[in-house]
């Protein structure tokens, strides 16, 4: 699998340091968000090593440890943040490192383009931070271990899913489209997430699909606001 590196900006940026006053009780020193290990959400690929570990192809899994949905089975999510960047295309399985740029301007300045035929092509990607609701039937052990936030009878987990290549259009774009066309706030609408099998150019793969769900009620908004602080 190709490696990834992040392009360093030419200009020096100032890093905002954490202080003792920023820390909750029990933490001393310069702790910040960069020290947190937010769980990752991903779709199990057909040829992934995760299949050898017993996960079903197309399953949506959390932290590479627990299945939250099988293919074509939607789960409820609340998107709380979306970070857009640009990643260079590299041959799958090769030694060339992919480069990630914070902005398209940085990519263009480095000789990259979004044009399909470009040798140095970049594509948009998004790290989507979201809350996911534990599906019905989740064991008490998994609820206790992976879904620490409780809203009434529902259990939720905070996680990050990276949407890139075809997943950018099917997972990130629906959320952005709703926000930019409706003028609504990101915490006003719930969404659903499921994976489905896609095919093209003689290949097939499992893709995450995000669809608009129901408007969030006042109680749920307050619940999310409490988690985000």
Coordinates of C-alpha atoms in Angstrom, one line a residue:
X1 CA 0.0 0.0 0.0
X2 CA 1.3 3.4 -0.9
X3 CA 2.5 5.6 1.9
X4 CA 1.3 9.1 2.7
X5 CA 3.1 12.3 3.6
X6 CA 1.9 15.8 4.2
X7 CA 3.3 18.7 2.3
X8 CA 5.0 21.2 4.5
X9 CA 4.0 24.8 3.8
X10 CA 6.8 27.1 2.7
X11 CA 5.9 29.8 5.3
X12 CA 6.4 29.1 9.0
X13 CA 3.2 29.0 10.9
X14 CA 2.7 29.7 14.6
X15 CA 1.7 26.7 16.7
X16 CA -0.8 27.5 19.5
X17 CA 0.4 25.8 22.6
X18 CA -1.8 24.3 25.2
X19 CA -1.6 25.6 28.7
X20 CA -2.3 24.2 32.1
X21 CA -5.5 26.1 32.2
X22 CA -6.7 24.2 29.0
X23 CA -6.5 20.8 30.7
X24 CA -9.3 19.0 32.5
X25 CA -8.6 17.6 35.9
X26 CA -5.9 14.9 36.0
X27 CA -3.8 16.2 33.1
X28 CA -0.7 18.4 33.7
X29 CA 1.6 19.7 31.0
X30 CA 1.0 20.8 27.4
X31 CA -1.7 18.4 26.3
X32 CA -3.7 19.2 23.1
X33 CA -6.1 17.8 20.6
X34 CA -3.2 16.4 18.6
X35 CA -2.6 14.0 21.5
X36 CA -6.0 12.5 21.3
X37 CA -6.6 9.2 19.4
X38 CA -10.0 9.5 17.9
X39 CA -11.3 6.1 16.7
X40 CA -11.4 5.5 13.0
X41 CA -14.4 4.3 11.0
X42 CA -13.8 2.4 7.8
X43 CA -15.4 0.1 5.2
X44 CA -13.8 -3.3 4.9
X45 CA -12.4 -3.8 1.4
X46 CA -12.8 -7.1 -0.5
X47 CA -9.1 -7.8 -0.4
X48 CA -8.3 -6.3 3.0
X49 CA -6.3 -8.1 5.7
X50 CA -9.3 -7.4 7.9
X51 CA -11.3 -10.1 5.9
X52 CA -8.6 -12.6 7.0
X53 CA -9.3 -11.5 10.6
X54 CA -12.9 -12.4 10.3
X55 CA -14.6 -9.2 9.2
X56 CA -17.2 -9.3 6.4
X57 CA -16.3 -7.5 3.2
X58 CA -18.2 -4.3 3.0
X59 CA -18.8 -4.1 6.7
X60 CA -18.5 -0.7 8.4
X61 CA -16.1 -1.2 11.4
X62 CA -14.9 1.0 14.2
X63 CA -11.3 1.0 15.4
X64 CA -10.6 -2.2 13.4
X65 CA -12.3 -4.0 16.3
X66 CA -16.0 -3.9 16.1
X67 CA -18.6 -4.2 13.3
X68 CA -21.2 -1.5 13.4
X69 CA -23.0 -2.4 10.2
X70 CA -22.9 -5.0 7.4
X71 CA -23.1 -3.9 3.8
X72 CA -26.3 -2.1 2.7
X73 CA -27.4 -1.7 6.3
X74 CA -27.6 2.0 7.3
X75 CA -26.5 3.5 10.6
X76 CA -27.4 6.9 12.0
X77 CA -24.6 9.5 12.1
X78 CA -24.2 13.1 13.1
X79 CA -21.5 14.9 11.2
X80 CA -19.8 17.5 13.5
X81 CA -16.8 18.6 11.3
X82 CA -15.4 18.2 7.8
X83 CA -11.8 19.0 6.9
X84 CA -11.0 19.2 3.1
X85 CA -7.5 18.6 1.7
X86 CA -6.0 17.4 -1.5
X87 CA -4.1 14.1 -2.0
X88 CA -1.9 13.1 -4.9
X89 CA -2.7 10.0 -6.9
X90 CA -0.1 7.2 -6.7
X91 CA -0.1 3.7 -8.0
X92 CA -1.7 1.2 -5.6
X93 CA 0.8 -1.0 -3.9
X94 CA 3.8 1.0 -5.1
X95 CA 6.6 2.7 -3.1
X96 CA 5.8 6.2 -4.2
X97 CA 4.5 8.3 -1.3
X98 CA 1.2 10.2 -1.6
X99 CA 1.4 13.9 -0.8
X100 CA -1.3 15.7 1.0
X101 CA -1.9 19.5 0.6
X102 CA -3.9 21.7 2.8
X103 CA -5.2 23.7 -0.1
X104 CA -5.5 23.4 -3.9
X105 CA -3.3 26.5 -4.2
X106 CA -0.5 24.7 -2.4
X107 CA -0.9 21.7 -4.8
X108 CA -0.9 23.9 -7.9
X109 CA 2.2 25.7 -6.7
X110 CA 3.9 22.3 -6.3
X111 CA 3.1 21.3 -9.8
X112 CA -0.1 19.3 -9.3
X113 CA -3.5 19.6 -11.0
X114 CA -7.0 18.3 -10.6
X115 CA -7.2 17.5 -14.3
X116 CA -7.9 13.8 -15.0
X117 CA -5.1 13.4 -17.5
X118 CA -2.5 15.1 -15.4
X119 CA 0.6 13.0 -14.4
X120 CA 0.6 14.9 -11.1
X121 CA -3.0 14.7 -10.2
X122 CA -4.6 15.5 -6.9
X123 CA -8.0 14.7 -5.7
X124 CA -10.1 16.1 -2.8
X125 CA -10.3 14.2 0.4
X126 CA -12.1 14.9 3.7
X127 CA -11.7 13.7 7.2
X128 CA -15.2 13.6 8.5
X129 CA -15.6 13.7 12.3
X130 CA -18.9 12.2 13.3
X131 CA -21.0 10.7 16.0
X132 CA -22.3 7.2 15.2
X133 CA -25.2 5.6 16.9
X134 CA -24.8 2.0 18.1
X135 CA -27.2 -0.2 16.1
X136 CA -29.8 -2.3 17.8
X137 CA -28.4 -5.6 19.0
X138 CA -25.0 -4.2 20.0
X139 CA -23.7 -6.2 22.9
X140 CA -23.3 -4.6 26.3
X141 CA -19.6 -5.3 26.1
X142 CA -19.3 -3.3 22.9
X143 CA -21.5 -0.5 24.2
X144 CA -19.3 -0.1 27.2
X145 CA -16.1 -0.4 25.3
X146 CA -16.8 1.7 22.1
X147 CA -19.9 3.9 22.6
X148 CA -19.2 6.0 25.7
X149 CA -21.9 8.8 25.0
X150 CA -25.5 8.1 26.0
X151 CA -28.5 10.1 25.0
X152 CA -31.6 8.5 26.5
X153 CA -31.5 4.9 25.5
X154 CA -29.1 5.5 22.6
X155 CA -25.4 5.0 22.7
X156 CA -23.0 7.0 20.5
X157 CA -19.3 7.0 19.6
X158 CA -17.2 9.8 18.2
X159 CA -15.0 8.8 15.3
X160 CA -13.3 10.0 12.1
X161 CA -13.9 8.6 8.6
X162 CA -11.7 9.6 5.7
X163 CA -13.6 10.0 2.4
X164 CA -11.4 10.0 -0.7
X165 CA -11.5 9.1 -4.4
X166 CA -15.1 7.8 -5.2
X167 CA -16.0 7.9 -1.5
X168 CA -15.5 11.7 -1.5
X169 CA -18.5 12.1 -3.9
X170 CA -20.7 9.5 -2.1
X171 CA -19.9 10.4 1.5
X172 CA -18.6 14.0 1.8
X173 CA -20.4 15.7 -1.1
X174 CA -24.0 14.9 0.1
X175 CA -23.3 16.6 3.5
X176 CA -21.6 19.7 1.8
X177 CA -24.4 19.9 -0.8
X178 CA -27.0 20.0 1.9
X179 CA -25.2 22.6 4.0
X180 CA -24.4 25.0 1.1
X181 CA -27.8 24.8 -0.6
X182 CA -29.9 25.0 2.6
X183 CA -27.8 27.4 4.6
X184 CA -28.4 25.2 7.6
X185 CA -25.9 24.6 10.4
X186 CA -24.0 21.3 10.4
X187 CA -25.5 20.2 13.7
X188 CA -29.0 20.7 12.4
X189 CA -29.4 17.6 10.3
X190 CA -28.8 13.9 10.9
X191 CA -27.5 11.6 8.2
X192 CA -27.3 7.9 7.6
X193 CA -24.2 5.9 6.4
X194 CA -24.0 2.5 4.7
X195 CA -21.7 0.7 2.4
X196 CA -22.6 -0.8 -1.0
X197 CA -20.8 -2.6 -3.8
X198 CA -19.8 -0.4 -6.7
X199 CA -18.2 -1.3 -10.0
X200 CA -16.5 0.4 -12.9
X201 CA -13.6 -0.2 -15.4
X202 CA -13.7 -3.9 -14.7
X203 CA -13.3 -3.5 -11.0
X204 CA -15.6 -3.5 -8.0
X205 CA -15.3 -2.1 -4.5
X206 CA -17.3 -1.2 -1.5
X207 CA -18.2 2.5 -1.2
X208 CA -19.5 4.4 1.9
X209 CA -22.8 6.2 1.1
X210 CA -24.1 9.1 3.2
X211 CA -27.7 10.3 2.9
X212 CA -29.7 13.0 4.5
X213 CA -31.7 11.7 7.5
X214 CA -34.0 13.6 10.0
X215 CA -33.7 17.0 11.5
X216 CA -32.1 17.0 14.9
X217 CA -34.4 17.9 17.8
X218 CA -33.4 20.3 20.6
X219 CA -32.5 17.4 23.0
X220 CA -30.1 15.8 20.5
X221 CA -28.5 19.2 19.7
X222 CA -27.9 19.8 23.4
X223 CA -26.5 16.3 23.7
X224 CA -24.0 16.9 20.9
X225 CA -23.1 20.4 22.2
X226 CA -22.3 18.8 25.5
X227 CA -19.9 16.4 24.0
X228 CA -18.2 19.1 21.9
X229 CA -17.9 21.4 24.8

